[in-house]
Short mmCIF file of C-alpha atoms in Angstrom, two decimals:
data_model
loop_
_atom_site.label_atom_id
_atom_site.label_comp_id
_atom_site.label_asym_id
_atom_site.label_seq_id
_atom_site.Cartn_x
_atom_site.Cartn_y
_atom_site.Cartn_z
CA UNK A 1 0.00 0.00 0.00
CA UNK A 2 2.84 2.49 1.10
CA UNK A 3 5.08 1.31 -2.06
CA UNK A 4 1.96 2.04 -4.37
CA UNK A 5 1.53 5.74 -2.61
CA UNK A 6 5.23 6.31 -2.92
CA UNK A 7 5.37 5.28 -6.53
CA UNK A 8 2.13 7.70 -6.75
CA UNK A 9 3.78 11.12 -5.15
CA UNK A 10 6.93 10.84 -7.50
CA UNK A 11 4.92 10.62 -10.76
CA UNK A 12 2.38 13.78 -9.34
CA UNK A 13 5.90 15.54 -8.79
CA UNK A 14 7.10 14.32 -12.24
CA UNK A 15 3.93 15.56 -13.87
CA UNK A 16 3.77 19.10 -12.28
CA UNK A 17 6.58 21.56 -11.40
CA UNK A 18 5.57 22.08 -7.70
CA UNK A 19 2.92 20.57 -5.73
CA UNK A 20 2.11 21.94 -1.65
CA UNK A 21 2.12 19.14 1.06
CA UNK A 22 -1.75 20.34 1.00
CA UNK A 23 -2.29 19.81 -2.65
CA UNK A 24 0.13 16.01 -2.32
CA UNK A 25 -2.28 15.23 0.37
CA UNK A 26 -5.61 15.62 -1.25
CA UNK A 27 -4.08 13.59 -4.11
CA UNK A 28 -2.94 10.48 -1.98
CA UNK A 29 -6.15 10.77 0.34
CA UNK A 30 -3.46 11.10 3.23
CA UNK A 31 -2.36 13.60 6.03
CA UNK A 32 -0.13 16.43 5.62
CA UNK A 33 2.14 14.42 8.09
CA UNK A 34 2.28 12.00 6.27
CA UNK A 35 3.03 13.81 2.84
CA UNK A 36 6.28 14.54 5.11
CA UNK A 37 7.32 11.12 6.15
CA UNK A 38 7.03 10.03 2.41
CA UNK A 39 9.03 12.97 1.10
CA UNK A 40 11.92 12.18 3.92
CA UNK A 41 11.50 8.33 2.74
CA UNK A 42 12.04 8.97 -1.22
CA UNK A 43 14.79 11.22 -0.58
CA UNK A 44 16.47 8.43 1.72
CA UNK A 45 15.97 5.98 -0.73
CA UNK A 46 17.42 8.37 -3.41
CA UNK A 47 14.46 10.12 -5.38
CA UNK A 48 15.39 13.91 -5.36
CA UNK A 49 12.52 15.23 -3.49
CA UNK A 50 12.97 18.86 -1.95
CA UNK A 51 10.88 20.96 -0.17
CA UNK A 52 10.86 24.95 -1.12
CA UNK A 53 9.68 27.03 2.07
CA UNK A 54 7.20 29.96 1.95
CA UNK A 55 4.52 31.28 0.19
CA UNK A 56 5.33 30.15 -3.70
CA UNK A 57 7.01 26.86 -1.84
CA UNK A 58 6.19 23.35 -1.87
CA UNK A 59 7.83 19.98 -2.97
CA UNK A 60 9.49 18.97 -6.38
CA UNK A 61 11.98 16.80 -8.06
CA UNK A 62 15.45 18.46 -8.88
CA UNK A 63 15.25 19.47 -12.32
CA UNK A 64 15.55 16.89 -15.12
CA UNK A 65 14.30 13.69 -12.85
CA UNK A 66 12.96 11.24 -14.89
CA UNK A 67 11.53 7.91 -13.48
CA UNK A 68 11.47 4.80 -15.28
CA UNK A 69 8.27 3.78 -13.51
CA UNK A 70 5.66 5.15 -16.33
CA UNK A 71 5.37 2.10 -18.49
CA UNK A 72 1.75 1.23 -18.57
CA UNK A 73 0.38 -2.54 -17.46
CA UNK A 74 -2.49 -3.83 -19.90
CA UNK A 75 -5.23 -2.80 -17.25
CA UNK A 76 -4.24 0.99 -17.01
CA UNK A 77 -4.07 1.25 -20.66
CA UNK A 78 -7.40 -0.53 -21.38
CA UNK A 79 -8.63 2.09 -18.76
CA UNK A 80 -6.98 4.88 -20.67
CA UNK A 81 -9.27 4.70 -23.43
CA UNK A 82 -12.56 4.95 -20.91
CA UNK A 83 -10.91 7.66 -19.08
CA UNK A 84 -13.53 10.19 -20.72
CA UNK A 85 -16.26 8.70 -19.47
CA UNK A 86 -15.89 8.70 -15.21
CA UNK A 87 -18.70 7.80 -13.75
CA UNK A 88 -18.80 4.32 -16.15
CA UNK A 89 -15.30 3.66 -14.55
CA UNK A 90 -16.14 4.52 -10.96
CA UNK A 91 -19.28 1.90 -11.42
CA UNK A 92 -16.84 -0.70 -13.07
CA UNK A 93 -14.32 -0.26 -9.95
CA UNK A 94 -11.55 0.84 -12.97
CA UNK A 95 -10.94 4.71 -11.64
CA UNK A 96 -8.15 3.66 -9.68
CA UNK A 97 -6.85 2.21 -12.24
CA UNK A 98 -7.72 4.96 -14.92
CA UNK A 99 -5.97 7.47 -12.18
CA UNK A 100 -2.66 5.74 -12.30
CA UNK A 101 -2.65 5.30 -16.47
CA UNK A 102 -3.46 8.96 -16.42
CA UNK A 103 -0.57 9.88 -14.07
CA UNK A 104 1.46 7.86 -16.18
CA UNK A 105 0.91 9.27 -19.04
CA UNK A 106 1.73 12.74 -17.55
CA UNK A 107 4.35 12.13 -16.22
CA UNK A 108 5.19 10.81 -19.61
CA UNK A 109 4.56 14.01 -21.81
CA UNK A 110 6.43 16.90 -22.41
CA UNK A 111 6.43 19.38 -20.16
CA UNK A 112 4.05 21.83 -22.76
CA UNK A 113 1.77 19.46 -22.98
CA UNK A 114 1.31 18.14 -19.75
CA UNK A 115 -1.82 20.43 -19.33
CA UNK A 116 -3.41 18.55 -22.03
CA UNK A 117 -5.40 16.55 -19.65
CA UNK A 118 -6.77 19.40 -17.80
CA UNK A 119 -7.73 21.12 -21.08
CA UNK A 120 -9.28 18.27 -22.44
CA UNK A 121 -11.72 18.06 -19.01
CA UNK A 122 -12.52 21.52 -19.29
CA UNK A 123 -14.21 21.18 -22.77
CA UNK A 124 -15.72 17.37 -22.77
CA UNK A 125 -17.55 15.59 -20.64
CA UNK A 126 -20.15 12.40 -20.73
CA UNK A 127 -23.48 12.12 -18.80
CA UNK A 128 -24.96 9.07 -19.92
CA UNK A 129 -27.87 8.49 -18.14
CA UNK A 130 -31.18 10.58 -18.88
CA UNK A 131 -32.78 13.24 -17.66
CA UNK A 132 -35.08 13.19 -14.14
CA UNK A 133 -33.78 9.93 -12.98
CA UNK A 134 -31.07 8.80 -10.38
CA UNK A 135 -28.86 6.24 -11.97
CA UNK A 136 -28.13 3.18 -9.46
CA UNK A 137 -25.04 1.20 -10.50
CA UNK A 138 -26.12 -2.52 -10.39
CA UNK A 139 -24.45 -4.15 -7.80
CA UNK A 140 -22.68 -6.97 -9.33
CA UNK A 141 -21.07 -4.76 -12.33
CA UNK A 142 -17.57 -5.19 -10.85
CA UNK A 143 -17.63 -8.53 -10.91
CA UNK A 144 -18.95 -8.71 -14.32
CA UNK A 145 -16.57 -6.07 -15.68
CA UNK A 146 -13.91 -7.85 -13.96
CA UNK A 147 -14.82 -11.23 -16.07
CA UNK A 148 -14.83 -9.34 -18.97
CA UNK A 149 -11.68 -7.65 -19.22
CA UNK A 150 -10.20 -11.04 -18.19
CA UNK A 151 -12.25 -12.92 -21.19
CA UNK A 152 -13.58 -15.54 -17.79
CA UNK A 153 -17.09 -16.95 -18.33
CA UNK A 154 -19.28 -16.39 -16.07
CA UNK A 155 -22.44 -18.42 -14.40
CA UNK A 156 -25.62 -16.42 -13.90
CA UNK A 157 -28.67 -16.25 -12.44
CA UNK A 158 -30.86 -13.49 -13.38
CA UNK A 159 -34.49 -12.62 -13.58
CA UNK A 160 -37.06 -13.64 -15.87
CA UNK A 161 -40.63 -12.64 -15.03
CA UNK A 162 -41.26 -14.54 -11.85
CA UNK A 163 -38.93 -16.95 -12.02
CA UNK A 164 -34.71 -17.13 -12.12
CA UNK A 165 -32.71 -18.52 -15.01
CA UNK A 166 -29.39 -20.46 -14.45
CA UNK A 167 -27.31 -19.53 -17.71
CA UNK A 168 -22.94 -20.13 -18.42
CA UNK A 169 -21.98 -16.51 -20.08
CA UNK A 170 -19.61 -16.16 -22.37
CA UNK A 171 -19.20 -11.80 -21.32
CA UNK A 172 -17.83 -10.31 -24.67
CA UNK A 173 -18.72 -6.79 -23.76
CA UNK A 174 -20.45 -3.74 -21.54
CA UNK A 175 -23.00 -1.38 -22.62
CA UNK A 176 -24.03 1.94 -21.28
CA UNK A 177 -27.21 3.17 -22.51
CA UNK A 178 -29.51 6.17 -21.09
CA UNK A 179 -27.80 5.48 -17.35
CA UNK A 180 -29.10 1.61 -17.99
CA UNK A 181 -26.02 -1.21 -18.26
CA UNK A 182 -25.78 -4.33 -20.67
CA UNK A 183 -24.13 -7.46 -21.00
CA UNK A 184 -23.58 -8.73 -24.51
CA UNK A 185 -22.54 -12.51 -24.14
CA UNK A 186 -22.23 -15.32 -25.71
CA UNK A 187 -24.41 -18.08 -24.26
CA UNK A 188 -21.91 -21.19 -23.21
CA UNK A 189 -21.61 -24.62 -24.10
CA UNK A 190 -23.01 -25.61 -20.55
CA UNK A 191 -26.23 -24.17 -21.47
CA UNK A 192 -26.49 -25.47 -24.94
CA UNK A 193 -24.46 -28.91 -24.64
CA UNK A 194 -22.36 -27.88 -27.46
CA UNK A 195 -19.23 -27.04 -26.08
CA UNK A 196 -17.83 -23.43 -25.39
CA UNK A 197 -18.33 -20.72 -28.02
CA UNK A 198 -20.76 -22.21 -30.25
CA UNK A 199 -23.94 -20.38 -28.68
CA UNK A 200 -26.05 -17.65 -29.95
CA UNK A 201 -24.96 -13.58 -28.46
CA UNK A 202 -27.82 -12.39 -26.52
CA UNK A 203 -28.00 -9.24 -24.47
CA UNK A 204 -29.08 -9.03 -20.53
CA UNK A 205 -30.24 -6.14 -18.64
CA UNK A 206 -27.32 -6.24 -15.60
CA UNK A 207 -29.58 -5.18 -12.77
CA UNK A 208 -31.53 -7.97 -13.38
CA UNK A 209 -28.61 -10.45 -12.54
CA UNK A 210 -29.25 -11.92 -8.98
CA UNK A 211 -26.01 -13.74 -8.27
CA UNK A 212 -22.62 -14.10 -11.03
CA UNK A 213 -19.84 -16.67 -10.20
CA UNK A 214 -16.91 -16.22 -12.48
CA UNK A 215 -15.90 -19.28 -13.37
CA UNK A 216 -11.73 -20.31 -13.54
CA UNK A 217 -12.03 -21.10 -17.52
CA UNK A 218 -11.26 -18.86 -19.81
CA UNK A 219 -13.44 -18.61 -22.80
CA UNK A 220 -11.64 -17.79 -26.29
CA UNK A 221 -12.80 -14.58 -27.92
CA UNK A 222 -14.26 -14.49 -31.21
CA UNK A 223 -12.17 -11.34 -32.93
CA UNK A 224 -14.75 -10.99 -35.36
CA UNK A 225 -17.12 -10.28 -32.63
CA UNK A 226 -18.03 -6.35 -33.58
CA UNK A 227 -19.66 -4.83 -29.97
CA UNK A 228 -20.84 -1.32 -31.40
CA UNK A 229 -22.02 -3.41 -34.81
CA UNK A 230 -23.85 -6.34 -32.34
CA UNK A 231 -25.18 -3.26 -30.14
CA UNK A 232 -26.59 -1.22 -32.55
CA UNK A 233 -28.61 -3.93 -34.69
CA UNK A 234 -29.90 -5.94 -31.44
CA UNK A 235 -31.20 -2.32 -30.55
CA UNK A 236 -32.98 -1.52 -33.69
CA UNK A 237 -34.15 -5.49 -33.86
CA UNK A 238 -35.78 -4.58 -30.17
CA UNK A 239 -37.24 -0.83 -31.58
CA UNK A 240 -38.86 -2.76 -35.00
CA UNK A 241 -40.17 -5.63 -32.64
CA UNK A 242 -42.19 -3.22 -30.13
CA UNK A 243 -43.96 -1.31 -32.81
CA UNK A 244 -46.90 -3.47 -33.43
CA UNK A 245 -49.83 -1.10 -34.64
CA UNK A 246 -49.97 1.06 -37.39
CA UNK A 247 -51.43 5.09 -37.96
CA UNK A 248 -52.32 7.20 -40.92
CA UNK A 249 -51.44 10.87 -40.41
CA UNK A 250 -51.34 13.83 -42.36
CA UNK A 251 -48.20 15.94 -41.09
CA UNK A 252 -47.46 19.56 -42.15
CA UNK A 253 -44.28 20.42 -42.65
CA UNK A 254 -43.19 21.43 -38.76
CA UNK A 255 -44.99 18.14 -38.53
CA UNK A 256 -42.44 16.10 -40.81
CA UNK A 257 -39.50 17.90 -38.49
CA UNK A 258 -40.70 17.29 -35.42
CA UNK A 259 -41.97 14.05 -35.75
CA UNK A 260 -38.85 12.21 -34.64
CA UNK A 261 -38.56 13.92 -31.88
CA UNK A 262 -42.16 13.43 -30.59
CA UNK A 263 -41.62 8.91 -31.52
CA UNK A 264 -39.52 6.29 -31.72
CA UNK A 265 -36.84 7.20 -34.03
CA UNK A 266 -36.43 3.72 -36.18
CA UNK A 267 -40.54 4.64 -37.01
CA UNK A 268 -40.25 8.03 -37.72
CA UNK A 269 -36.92 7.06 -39.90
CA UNK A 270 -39.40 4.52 -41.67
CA UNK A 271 -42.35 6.70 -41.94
CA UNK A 272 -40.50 9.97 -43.64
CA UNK A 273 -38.60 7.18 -45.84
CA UNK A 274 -39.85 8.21 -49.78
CA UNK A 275 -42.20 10.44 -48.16
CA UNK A 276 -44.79 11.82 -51.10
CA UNK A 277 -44.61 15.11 -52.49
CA UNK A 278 -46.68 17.62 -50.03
CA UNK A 279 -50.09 18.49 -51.24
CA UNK A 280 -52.04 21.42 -52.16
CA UNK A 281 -52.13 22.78 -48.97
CA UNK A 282 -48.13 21.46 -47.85
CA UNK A 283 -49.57 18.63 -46.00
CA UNK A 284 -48.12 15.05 -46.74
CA UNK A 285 -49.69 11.54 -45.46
CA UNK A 286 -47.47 9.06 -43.92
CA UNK A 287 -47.67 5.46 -42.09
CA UNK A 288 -46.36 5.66 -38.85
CA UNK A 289 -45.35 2.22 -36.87
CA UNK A 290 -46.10 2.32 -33.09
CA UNK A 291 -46.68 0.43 -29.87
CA UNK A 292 -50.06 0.75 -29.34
CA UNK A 293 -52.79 3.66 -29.54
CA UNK A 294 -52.26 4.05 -26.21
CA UNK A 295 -48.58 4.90 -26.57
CA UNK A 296 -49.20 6.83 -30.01
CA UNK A 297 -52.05 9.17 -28.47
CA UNK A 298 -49.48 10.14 -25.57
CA UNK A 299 -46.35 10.85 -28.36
CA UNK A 300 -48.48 12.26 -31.20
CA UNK A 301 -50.14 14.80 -28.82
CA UNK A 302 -46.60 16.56 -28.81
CA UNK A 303 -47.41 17.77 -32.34
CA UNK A 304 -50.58 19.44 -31.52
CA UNK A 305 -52.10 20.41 -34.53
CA UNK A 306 -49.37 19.84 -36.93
CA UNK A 307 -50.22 16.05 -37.31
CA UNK A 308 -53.89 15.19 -38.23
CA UNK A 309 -54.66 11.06 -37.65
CA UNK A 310 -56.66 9.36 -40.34
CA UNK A 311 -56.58 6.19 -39.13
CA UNK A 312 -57.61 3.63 -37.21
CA UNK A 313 -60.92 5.59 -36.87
CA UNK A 314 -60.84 5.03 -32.67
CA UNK A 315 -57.50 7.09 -32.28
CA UNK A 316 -58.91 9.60 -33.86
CA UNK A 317 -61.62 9.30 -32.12
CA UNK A 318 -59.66 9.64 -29.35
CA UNK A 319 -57.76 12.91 -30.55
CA UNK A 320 -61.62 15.04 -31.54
CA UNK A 321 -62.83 14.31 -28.07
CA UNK A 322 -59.81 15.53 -26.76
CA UNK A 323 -59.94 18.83 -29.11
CA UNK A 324 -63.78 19.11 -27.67
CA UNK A 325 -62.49 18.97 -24.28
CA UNK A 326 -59.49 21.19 -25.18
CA UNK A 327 -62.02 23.88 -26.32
CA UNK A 328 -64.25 23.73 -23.57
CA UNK A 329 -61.09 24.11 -21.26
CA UNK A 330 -59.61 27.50 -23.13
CA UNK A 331 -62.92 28.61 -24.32
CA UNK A 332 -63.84 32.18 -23.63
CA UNK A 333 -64.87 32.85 -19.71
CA UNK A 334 -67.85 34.66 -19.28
CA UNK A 335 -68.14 37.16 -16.66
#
């Protein structure tokens, strides 16, 4: 633990010209006192540490101290490439990790670009999950992250309906979406008595696991296996499977804008695809694929009266009594 903290405070030094025992202390989640003790225990063991009294004082390395202790381990630089998105690594129990690749690569840099970091921060950053909701971190992420960095399978039991399902994972990969994580895996030859690697890729909902043992076997990795290419068609394959029902609507043209914004976007993508020529009046007729009527009354209400239903006849139905009502409501008070 002390080593680790030691190895710490020399590449902080290495990476900025002068640090306070204040500013070393915040950084290595110590005591001021103890900032001391390490300083006095690198300089014994040879590191040039020094401390610089008064107010534009603090400790450095004599000028030109280099140490040979930046080389990055496969972890840190795996973690290197997630460093822009924090809160992911803090939930995967990687910002440790991602914390010494970054120091690393400081210390690393040149000294007019070792600001580069801090720059970057101040112009980028990620929030994943979406608004007006507090996103909980599922509690056995760690150990799934951990077997999938380390290509281990994995034996789950996670929630289906009422009931729990016993299934050997093959984890290929993570996915963050709207503050919500995935597992894409590989289901294992346990499950399908075929031997390992041989079963379909399916995607679980991690917050539904209930227990994860990560088994000693390694599985081998298919390098074909594309995770943003897999992601991205399971998730359109899940939007097209949803959208059940089918409406008629006349849009204007604010209509034909705002219409994916207001549904799903795979349906209004479909519906606008070789959309006719407007009419007389600017207006064009499209088929829109949705959920249910239920669903479509709540998102095509967002239009207002830049969408007009034609069919089925009960939605829009549905959409005069609500005009009716909506007239009654802002009609003209009297008295």
């Amino acid at each position: 633990m002390r080593a680790a903290r030691l190895i710490k405070m020399v590449l902080l030094l290495q990476s900025r010209p002068t640090m306070t025992a204040s500013e070393l202390a915040r950084e290595l989640e110590v005591s001021e006192r103890t900032v001391t003790r390490d300083a006095q225990a690198l300089s014994e063991a040879g590191v040039p540490v020094y401390a610089e009294r008064g107010r534009a004082g603090g400790y450095r390395l004599v000028g030109g101290y280099r140490t040979r202790l930046t080389g990055l381990g496969r972890g840190e630089a795996e973690a290197l490439f997630l460093s822009g998105v924090p809160g992911a690594l803090r939930e995967m129990g990687l910002e440790d990790i991602a914390s010494a690749a970054r120091l690393k690569v400081s210390a690393a840099l040149l000294p007019s670009l070792r600001d580069a970091p801090r720059t970057a921060a101040q112009r980028f950053h990620l929030d994943a999950p979406g608004w007006f909701r507090e996103p909980a971190a599922p509690a056995l992420l760690p150990v799934i992250a951990d077997a999938v960095w380390d290509d281990r399978c994995v034996s789950a039991r996670y929630r289906r309906g009422e009931s729990e399902v016993v299934r050997e994972l093959e984890p290929y990969g993570l996915v963050l979406k709207a503050g919500v994580w995935y597992l894409c895996a590989r289901v294992g030859g346990a499950a399908t008595g075929t031997g390992t690697g041989t079963g379909a890729f399916r995607t679980y909902r991690i917050d539904r696991f209930v227990g994860a043992d990560v088994m000693e076997d390694r599985f081998s990795r298919d390098d074909d296996f594309d995770l943003p290419g897999f992601w991205g068609a399971q998730a359109e394959r899940f939007a097209r499977s949803i959208l059940r029902a089918e409406v008629v609507l006349r849009l204007s043209g604010a209509g034909v804008r705002n219409l994916p914004y207001a549904v799903d976007p795979v349906a209004a993508r479909d519906a606008l695809a070789g959309v006719p020529e407007p009419d007389g009046t600017g207006w064009v007729t499209v088929t829109l694929r949705v959920e249910s009527e239920e669903v479509a009354h709540t998102q095509l209400a967002a239009l207002g009266p830049e969408a007009e239903v034609l069919s089925p006849a009960t939605l829009r139905e549905r959409f005069a009594a609500e005009a009716i009502r909506l007239t009654k409501l802002y009609g003209r008070r009297e008295g």
